[in-house]
Short mmCIF file of C-alpha atoms in Angstrom, two decimals:
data_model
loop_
_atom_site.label_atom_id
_atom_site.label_comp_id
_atom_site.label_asym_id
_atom_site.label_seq_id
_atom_site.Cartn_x
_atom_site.Cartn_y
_atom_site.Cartn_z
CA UNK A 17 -34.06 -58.25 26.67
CA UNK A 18 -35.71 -57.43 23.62
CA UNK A 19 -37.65 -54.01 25.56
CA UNK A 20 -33.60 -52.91 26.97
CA UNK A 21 -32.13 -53.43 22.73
CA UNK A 22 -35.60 -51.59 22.07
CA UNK A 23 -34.66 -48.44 24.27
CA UNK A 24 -31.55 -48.63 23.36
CA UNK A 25 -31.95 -48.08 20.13
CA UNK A 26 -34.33 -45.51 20.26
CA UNK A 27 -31.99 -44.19 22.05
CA UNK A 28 -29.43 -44.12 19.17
CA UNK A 29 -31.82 -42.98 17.13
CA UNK A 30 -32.56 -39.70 18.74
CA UNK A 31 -28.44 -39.23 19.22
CA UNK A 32 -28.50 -39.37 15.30
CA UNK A 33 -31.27 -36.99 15.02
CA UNK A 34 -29.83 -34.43 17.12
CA UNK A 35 -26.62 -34.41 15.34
CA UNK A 36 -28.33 -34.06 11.80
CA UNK A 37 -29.98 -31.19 13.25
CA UNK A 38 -27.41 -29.48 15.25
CA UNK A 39 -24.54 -30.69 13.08
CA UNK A 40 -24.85 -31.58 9.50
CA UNK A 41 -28.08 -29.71 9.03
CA UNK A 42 -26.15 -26.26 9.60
CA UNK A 43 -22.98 -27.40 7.75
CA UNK A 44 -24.98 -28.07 4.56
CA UNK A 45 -26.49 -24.17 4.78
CA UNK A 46 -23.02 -22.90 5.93
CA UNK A 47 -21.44 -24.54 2.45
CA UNK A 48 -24.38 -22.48 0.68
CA UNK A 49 -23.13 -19.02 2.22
CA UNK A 50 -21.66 -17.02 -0.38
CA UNK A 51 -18.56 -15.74 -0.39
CA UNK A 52 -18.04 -11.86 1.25
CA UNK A 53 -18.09 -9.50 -1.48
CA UNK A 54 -14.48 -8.55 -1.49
CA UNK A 55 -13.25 -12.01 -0.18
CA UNK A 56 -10.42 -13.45 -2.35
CA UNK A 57 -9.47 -16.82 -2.45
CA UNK A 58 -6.06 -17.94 -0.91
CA UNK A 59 -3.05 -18.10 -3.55
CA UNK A 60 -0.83 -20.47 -3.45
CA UNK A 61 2.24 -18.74 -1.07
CA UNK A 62 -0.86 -18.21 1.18
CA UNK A 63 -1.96 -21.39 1.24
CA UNK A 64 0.84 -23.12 2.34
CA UNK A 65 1.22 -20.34 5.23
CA UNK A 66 -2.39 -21.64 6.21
CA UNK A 67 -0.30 -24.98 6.86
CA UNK A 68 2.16 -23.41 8.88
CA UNK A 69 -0.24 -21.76 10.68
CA UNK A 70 -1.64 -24.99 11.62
CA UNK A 71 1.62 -26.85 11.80
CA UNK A 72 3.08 -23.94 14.30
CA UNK A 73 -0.29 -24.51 16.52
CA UNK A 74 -0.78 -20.89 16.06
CA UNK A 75 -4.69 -21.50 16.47
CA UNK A 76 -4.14 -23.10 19.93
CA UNK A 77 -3.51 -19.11 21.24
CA UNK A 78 -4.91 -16.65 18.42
CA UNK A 79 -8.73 -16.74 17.13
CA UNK A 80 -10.17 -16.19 13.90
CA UNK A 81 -13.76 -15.00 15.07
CA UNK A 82 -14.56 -11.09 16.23
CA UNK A 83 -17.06 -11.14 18.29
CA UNK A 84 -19.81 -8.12 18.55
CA UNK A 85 -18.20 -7.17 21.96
CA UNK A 86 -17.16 -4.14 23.10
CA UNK A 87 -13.52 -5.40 23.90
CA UNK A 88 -13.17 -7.29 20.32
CA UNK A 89 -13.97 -3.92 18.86
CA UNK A 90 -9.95 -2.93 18.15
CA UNK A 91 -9.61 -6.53 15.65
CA UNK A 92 -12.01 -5.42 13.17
CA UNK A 93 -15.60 -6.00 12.85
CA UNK A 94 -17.74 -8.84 13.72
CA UNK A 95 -17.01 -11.63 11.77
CA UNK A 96 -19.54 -12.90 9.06
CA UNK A 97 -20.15 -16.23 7.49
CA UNK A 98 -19.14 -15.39 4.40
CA UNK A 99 -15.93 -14.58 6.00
CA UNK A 100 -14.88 -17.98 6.23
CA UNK A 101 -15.77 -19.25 2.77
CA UNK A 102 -12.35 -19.79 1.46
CA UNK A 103 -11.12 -21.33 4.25
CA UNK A 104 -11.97 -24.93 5.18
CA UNK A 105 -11.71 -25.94 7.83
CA UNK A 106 -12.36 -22.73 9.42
CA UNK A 107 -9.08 -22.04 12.09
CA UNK A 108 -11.60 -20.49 14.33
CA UNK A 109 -9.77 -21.05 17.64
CA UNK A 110 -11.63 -20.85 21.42
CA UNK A 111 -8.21 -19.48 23.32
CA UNK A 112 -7.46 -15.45 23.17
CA UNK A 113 -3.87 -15.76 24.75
CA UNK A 114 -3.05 -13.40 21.51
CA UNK A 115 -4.84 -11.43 20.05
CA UNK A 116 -7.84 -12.12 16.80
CA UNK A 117 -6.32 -12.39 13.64
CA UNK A 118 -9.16 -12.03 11.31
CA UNK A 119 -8.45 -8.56 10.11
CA UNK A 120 -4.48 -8.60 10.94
CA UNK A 121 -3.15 -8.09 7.37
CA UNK A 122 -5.24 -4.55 7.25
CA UNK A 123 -4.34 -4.08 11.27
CA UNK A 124 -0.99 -4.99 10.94
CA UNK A 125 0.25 -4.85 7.24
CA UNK A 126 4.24 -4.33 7.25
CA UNK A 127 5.77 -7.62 6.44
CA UNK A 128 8.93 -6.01 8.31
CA UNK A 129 6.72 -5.80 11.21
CA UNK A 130 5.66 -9.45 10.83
CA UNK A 131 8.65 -10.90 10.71
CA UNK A 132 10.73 -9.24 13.34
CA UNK A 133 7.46 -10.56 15.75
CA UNK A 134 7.72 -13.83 14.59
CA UNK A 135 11.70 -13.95 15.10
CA UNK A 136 11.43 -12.65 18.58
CA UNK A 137 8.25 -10.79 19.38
CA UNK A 138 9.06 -8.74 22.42
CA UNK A 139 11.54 -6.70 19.61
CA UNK A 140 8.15 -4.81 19.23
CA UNK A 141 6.20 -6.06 21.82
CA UNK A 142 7.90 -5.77 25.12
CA UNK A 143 4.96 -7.49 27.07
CA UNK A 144 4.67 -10.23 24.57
CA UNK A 145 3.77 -13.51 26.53
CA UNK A 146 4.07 -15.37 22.32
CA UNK A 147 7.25 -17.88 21.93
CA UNK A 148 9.61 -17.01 19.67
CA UNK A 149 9.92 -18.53 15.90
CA UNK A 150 13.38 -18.83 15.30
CA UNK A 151 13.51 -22.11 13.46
CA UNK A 152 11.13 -20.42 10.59
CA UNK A 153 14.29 -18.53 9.80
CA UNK A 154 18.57 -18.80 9.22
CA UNK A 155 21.09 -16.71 10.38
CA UNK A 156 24.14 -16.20 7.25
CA UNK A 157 27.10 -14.30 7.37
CA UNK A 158 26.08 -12.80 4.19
CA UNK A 159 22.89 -11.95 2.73
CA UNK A 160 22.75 -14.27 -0.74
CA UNK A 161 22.08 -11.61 -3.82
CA UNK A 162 18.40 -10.54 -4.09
CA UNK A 163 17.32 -11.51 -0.54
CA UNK A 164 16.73 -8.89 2.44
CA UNK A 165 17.38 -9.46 6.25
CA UNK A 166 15.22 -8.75 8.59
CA UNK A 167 16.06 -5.32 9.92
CA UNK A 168 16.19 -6.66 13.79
CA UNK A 169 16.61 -3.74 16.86
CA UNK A 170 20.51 -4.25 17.80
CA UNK A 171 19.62 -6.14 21.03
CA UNK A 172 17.94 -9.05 19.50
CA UNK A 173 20.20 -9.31 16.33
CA UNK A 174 21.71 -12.55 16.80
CA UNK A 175 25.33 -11.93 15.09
CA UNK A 176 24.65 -12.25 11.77
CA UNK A 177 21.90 -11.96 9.27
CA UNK A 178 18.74 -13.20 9.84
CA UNK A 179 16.83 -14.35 6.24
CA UNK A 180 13.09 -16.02 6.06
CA UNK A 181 12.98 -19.14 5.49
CA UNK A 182 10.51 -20.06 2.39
CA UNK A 183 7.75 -21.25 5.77
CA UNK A 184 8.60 -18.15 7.36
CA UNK A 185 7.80 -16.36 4.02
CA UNK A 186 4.77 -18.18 3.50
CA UNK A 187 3.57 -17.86 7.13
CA UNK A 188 3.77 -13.82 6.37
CA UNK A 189 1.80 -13.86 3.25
CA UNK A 190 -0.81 -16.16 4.99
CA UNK A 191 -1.08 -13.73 7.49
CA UNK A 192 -1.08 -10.65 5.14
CA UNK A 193 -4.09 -11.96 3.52
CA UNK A 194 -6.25 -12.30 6.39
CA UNK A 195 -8.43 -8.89 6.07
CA UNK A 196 -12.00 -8.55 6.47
CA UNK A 197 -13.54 -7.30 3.69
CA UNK A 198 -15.86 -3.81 4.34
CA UNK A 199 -19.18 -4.72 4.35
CA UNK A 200 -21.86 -2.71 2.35
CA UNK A 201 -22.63 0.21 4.53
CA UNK A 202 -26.30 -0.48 4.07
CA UNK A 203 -26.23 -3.19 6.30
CA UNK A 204 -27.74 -2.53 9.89
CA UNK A 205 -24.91 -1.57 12.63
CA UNK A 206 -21.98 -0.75 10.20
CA UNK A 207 -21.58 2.63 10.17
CA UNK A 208 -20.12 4.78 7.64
CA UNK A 209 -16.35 4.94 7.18
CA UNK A 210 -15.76 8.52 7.00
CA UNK A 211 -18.21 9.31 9.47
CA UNK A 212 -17.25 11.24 12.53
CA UNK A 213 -18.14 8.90 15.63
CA UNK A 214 -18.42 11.26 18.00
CA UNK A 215 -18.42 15.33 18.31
CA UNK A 216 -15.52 17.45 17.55
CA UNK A 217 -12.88 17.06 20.52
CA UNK A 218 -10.62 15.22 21.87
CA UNK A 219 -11.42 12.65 23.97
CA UNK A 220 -7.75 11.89 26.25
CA UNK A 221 -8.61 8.07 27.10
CA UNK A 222 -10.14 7.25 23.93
CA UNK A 223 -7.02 8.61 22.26
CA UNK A 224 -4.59 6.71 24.03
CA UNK A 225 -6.67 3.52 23.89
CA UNK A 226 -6.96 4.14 20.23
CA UNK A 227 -3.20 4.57 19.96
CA UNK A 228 -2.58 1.09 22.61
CA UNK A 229 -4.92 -0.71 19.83
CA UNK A 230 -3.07 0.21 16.50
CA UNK A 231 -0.58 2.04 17.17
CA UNK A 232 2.03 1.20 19.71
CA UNK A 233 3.15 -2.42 18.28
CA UNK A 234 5.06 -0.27 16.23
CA UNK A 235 6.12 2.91 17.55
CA UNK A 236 5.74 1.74 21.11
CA UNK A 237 3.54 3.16 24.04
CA UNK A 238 5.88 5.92 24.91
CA UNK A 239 6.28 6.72 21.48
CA UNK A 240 9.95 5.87 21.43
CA UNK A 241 9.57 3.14 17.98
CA UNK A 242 11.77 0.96 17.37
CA UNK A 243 15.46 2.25 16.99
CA UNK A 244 16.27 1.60 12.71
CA UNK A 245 12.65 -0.15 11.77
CA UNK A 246 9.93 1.93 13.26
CA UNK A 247 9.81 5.69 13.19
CA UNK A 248 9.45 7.54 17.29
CA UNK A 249 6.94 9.78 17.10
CA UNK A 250 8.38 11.88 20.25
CA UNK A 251 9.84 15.59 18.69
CA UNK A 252 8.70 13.83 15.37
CA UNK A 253 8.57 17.35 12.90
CA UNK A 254 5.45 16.27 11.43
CA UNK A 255 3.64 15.33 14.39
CA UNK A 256 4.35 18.74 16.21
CA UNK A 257 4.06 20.77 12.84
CA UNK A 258 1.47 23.51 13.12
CA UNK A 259 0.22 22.18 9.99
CA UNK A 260 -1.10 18.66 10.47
CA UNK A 261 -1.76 17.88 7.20
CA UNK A 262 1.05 15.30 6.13
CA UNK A 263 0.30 13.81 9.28
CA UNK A 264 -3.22 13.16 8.81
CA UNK A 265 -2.44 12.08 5.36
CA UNK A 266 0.24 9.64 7.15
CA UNK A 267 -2.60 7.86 9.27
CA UNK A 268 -5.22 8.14 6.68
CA UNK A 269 -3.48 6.37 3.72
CA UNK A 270 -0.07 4.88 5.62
CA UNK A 271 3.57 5.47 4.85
CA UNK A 272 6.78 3.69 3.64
CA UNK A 273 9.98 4.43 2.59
CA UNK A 274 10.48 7.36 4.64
CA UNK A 275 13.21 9.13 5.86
CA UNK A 276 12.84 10.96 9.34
CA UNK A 277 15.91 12.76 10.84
CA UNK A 278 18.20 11.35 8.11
CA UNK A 279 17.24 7.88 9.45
CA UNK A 280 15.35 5.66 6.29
CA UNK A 281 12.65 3.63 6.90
CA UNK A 282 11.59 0.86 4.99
CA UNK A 283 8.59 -0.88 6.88
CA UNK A 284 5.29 -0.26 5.60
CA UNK A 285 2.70 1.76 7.83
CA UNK A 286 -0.80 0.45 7.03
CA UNK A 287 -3.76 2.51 6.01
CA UNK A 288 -6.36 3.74 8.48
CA UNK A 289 -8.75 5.23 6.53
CA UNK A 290 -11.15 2.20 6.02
CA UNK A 291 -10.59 0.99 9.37
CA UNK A 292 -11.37 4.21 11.56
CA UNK A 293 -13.75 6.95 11.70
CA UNK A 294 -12.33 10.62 11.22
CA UNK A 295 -13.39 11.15 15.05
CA UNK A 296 -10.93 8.24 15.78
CA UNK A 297 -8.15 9.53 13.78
CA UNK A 298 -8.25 12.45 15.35
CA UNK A 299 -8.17 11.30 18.33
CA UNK A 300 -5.06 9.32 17.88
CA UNK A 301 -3.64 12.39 15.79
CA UNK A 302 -4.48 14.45 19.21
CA UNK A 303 -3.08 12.00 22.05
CA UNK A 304 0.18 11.97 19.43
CA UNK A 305 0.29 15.51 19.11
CA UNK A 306 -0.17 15.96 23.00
CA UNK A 307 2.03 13.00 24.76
CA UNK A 308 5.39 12.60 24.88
CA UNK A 309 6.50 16.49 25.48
CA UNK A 310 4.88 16.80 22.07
CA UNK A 311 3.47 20.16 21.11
CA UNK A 312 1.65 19.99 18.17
CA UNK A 313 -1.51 21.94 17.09
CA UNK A 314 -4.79 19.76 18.25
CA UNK A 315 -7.18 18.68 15.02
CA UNK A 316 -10.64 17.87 14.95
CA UNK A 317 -12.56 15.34 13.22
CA UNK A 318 -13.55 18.17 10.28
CA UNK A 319 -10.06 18.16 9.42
CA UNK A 320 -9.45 14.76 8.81
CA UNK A 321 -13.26 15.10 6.72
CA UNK A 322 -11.54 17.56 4.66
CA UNK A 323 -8.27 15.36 4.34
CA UNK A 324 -10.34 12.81 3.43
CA UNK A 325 -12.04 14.68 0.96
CA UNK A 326 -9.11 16.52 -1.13
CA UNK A 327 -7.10 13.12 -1.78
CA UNK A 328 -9.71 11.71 -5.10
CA UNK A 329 -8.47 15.42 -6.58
CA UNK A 330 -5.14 15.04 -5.65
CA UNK A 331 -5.04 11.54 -7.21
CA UNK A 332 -6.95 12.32 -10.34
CA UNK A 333 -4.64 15.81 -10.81
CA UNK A 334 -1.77 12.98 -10.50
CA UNK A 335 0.36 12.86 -14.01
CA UNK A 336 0.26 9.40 -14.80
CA UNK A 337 4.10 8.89 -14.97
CA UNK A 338 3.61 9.78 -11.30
CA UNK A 339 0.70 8.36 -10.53
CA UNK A 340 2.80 5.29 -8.67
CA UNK A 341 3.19 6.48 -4.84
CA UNK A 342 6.94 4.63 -4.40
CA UNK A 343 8.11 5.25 -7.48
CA UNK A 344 10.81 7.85 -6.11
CA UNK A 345 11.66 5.96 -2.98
CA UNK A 346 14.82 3.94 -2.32
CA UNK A 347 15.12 0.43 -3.52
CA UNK A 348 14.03 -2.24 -2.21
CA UNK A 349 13.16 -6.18 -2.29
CA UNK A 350 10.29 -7.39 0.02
CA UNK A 351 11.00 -11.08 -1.29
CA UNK A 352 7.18 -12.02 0.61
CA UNK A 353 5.87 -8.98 -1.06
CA UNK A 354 7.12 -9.79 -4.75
CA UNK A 355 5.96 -13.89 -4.34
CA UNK A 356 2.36 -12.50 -3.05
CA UNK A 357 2.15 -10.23 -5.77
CA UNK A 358 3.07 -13.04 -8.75
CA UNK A 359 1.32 -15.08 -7.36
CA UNK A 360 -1.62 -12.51 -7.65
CA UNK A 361 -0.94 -11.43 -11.01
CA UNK A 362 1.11 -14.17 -12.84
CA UNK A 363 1.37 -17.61 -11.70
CA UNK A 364 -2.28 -18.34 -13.14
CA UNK A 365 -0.78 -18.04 -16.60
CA UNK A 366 3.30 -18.75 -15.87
CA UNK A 367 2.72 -21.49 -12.97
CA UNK A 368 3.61 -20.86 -9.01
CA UNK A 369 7.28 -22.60 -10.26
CA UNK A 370 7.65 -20.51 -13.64
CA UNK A 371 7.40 -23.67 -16.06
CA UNK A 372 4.58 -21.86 -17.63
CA UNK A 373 1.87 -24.18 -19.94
CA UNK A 374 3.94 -25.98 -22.56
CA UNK A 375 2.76 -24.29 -26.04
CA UNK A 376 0.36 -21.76 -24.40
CA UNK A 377 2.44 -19.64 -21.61
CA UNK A 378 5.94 -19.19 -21.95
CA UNK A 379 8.19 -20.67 -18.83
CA UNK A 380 10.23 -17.71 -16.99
CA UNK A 381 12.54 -20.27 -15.56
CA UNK A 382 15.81 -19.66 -17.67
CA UNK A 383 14.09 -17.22 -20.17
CA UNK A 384 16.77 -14.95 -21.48
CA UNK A 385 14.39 -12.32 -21.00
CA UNK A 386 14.25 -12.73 -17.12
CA UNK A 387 17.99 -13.16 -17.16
CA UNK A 388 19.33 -10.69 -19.15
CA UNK A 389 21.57 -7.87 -17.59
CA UNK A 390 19.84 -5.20 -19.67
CA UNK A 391 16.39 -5.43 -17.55
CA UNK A 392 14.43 -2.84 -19.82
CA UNK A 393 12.62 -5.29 -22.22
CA UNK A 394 11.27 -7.26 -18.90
CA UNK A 395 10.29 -4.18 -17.46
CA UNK A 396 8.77 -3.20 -20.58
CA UNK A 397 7.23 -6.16 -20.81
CA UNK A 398 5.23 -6.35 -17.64
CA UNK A 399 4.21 -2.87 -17.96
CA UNK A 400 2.99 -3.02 -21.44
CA UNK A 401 2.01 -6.98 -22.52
CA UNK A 402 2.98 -9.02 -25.03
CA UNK A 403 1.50 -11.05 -27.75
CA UNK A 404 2.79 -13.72 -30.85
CA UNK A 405 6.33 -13.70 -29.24
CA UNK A 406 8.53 -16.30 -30.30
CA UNK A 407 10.87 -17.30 -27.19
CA UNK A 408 13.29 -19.91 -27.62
CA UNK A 409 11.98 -21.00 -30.81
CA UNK A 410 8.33 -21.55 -29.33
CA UNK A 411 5.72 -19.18 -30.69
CA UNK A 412 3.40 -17.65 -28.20
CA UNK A 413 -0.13 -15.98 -29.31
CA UNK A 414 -2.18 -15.53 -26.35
CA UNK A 415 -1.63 -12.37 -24.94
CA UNK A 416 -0.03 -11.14 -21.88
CA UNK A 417 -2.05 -8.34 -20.48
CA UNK A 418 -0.23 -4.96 -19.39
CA UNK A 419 0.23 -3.83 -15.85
CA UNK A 420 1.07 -0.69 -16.39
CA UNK A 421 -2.24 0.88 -15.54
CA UNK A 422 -2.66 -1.85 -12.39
CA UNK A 423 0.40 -1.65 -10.49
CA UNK A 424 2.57 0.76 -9.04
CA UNK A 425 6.56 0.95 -9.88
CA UNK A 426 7.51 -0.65 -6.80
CA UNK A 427 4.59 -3.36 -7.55
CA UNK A 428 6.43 -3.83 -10.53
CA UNK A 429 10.06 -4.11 -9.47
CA UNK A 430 8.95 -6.32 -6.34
CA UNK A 431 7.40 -8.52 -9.11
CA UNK A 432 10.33 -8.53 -11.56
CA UNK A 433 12.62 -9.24 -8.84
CA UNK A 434 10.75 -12.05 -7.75
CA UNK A 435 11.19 -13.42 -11.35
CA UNK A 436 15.04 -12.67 -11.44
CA UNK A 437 15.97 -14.48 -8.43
CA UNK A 438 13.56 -17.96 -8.39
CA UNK A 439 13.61 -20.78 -10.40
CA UNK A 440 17.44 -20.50 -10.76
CA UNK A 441 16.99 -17.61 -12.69
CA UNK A 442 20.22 -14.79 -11.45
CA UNK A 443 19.34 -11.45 -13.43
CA UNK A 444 20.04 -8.70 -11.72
CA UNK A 445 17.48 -7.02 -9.77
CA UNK A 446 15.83 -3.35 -10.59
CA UNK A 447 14.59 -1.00 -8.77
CA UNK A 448 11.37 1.10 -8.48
CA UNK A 449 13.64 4.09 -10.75
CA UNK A 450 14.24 1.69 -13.62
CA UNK A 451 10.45 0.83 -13.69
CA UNK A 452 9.63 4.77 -13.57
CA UNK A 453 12.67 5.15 -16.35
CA UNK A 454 10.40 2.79 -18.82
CA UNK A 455 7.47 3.91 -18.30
CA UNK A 456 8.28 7.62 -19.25
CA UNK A 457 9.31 6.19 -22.25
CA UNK A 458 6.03 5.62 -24.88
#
């Protein structure tokens, strides 16, 4: 009897030992890893998306972990523990019914593109096999003053209106945020950004798997988009335009706001040029140019080089009351866009529910400022800061730092109009032109 409780618990013992050493041993150096240089921390829109993520089971189908395969290549590079160091516990997932998500906000970063997938993902991805998220959003006969529908294809608009709900917004942000941060290009196996990965040419397959990878979600495989939210790039003028430089400038540093063929478009195309070499640009530049009874000039990896090269002179010859990229593009609200980017810039000081610090910040709930009809001294006063301002009576001295150097116009007016229509507030919203307007002004 005593011998059998003997083995047993020597048994027990060595059970414990092995999970110390396989388990809690590695967890305690894991919690040392520092942080990815680059990494930010959630905010707090992005944080509750996390939950959604979770609550939605989103993790049971998508991963959070690139592996150093040759078929996880297209989600971004292999992930690092650093990665992971704002996020506990780490939504790694095991099942790759979807695809990873650890580098989807760079991959994938139109919020127009997000939602319309998460209302009814075969809108943009015919062969989806993901359920739809309805419930994360409402359908109104009228869109409520400073909110924007999602700009559905006619086929899966549902008969009226379809808004975010504040989940659905927060889901979006969540998954904007998730980009991988470039490691230092001094570290074994990472190539250089700009550097051409292969020799000049153009490489048919390679093209058109570079295009499945990145491209097609949006403007589809036969390069037909998606009729009113994503450009085609079939008989596209800049695409067959002998010269290809405003399209290489479109896939190097992204697009929004456009309008092609008197049609606008409002959905953001990400940035490629810190996620692709200038051999696979061109290569997606060249199956683009060639497919689709396209007829546009071939490139070569030396042109997107010298692409790459010109835009620090073109942005430095930039006057700075034009230095902001949207500043001359039609209006609009991305209501996900202007929480992320308070959230960014202001709640630390104004609080994620505008109360502000009694005494220290001021609240932007009710402030006549935020409300006002005339929106120039708001405007003026994100762009340019503010100190020892009395508001309502209270008296103010720390000082508000300016924007004006940090953000763009349309940074700006997303931000403002976040302002003007939360809290209760009801000012009327401005546009990336009124923004512009003040800033000309010293």
């Amino acid at each position: 009897m005593n011998r059998s409780l003997a083995i047993f618990g020597g048994s027990t013992l060595i059970y414990v030992g092995l999970a110390i050493i396989m388990g809690v041993l590695p967890g305690i150096w894991l919690s040392k890893v520092p942080p990815t240089p680059g990494l930010k921390p959630l905010t707090p829109i992005e944080a509750r998306g996390r939950d959604v993520y979770v609550s939605e089971g989103c993790f049971y189908c998508h991963t959070q972990q690139v592996r150093p395969l040759s078929g996880d290549k297209p989600f971004g590079r292999p992930s690092a523990p650093g990665d992971y160091a704002y996020q506990t516990p780490e939504l790694l997932g095991s099942e790759r019914n979807g695809p990873d998500l650890s580098n989807i906000g760079t991959r994938q970063s139109s919020s127009v593109w997000q939602y319309i997938h998460l209302y009814e993902p075969r809108a943009v991805v015919p062969q989806s096999i993901m359920p739809a998220f309805p419930w994360l959003f409402r359908v109104v006969d009228k869109v409520p003053p400073g909110k924007k529908a999602v700009p559905l294809p006619p086929q899966f608009a549902p008969g009226g209106s379809v808004i975010p709900s504040d989940d659905g917004k927060a889901l979006v942000a969540y998954l904007l945020s998730l980009k991988q941060p470039v490691l230092a290009r001094t570290q074994p196996g990472v190539p250089p950004l700009g550097a051409s990965g292969g020799t000049a040419g153009f490489d048919a397959s390679k093209g058109a798997a570079l295009f499945a990878n990145n491209c097609a979600s949006c403007h589809g495989a036969e390069g037909k988009g998606v009729p009113g939210t994503f450009p085609p790039l079939a008989g596209d003028p800049v695409v067959n335009a002998a010269n290809p430089t405003a399209h290489i400038g479109a896939v190097l540093h992204g697009l929004s706001g456009k309008a092609i063929n008197g049609q606008q478009y409002e959905a953001q195309m990400p940035a490629f040029a810190d996620q692709l070499s200038d051999q696979q640009i061109a290569d997606i530049i060249d199956h683009e140019r060639s497919s689709w009874a396209n007829r546009g000039a071939l490139i070569s990896a030396a042109d997107v080089v010298a692409a790459r090269a010109s835009e620090p002179r073109q942005q430095q010859a930039a006057p700075p009351a034009l230095a902001s990229p949207v500043a001359a593009q039609a209006p609009t609200f991305d209501a996900a866009e202007g929480s992320k980017l308070f959230a960014d810039n202001c709640a630390v000081c104004h609080g994620s529910e505008g109360k502000g610090v009694p005494g220290t910040f001021p609240p932007l709930a009710g402030d006549p400022v935020v409300n006002a009809t005339d929106p120039a001294e708001h405007i003026a006063t994100v762009l340019r800061g503010l100190s020892g301002k009395t508001i309502n009576g209270q008296k103010y001295e720390p000082e508000m730092a300016p924007f004006a150097d940090k953000l763009s116009d349309q940074q700006i007016a997303d931000i403002i109009d976040h302002e003007r229509t939360s809290w209760g507030n009801h000012g009327p919203l401005v546009t990336p032109a009124d923004v512009a307007k003040i800033r000309a002004k010293k």
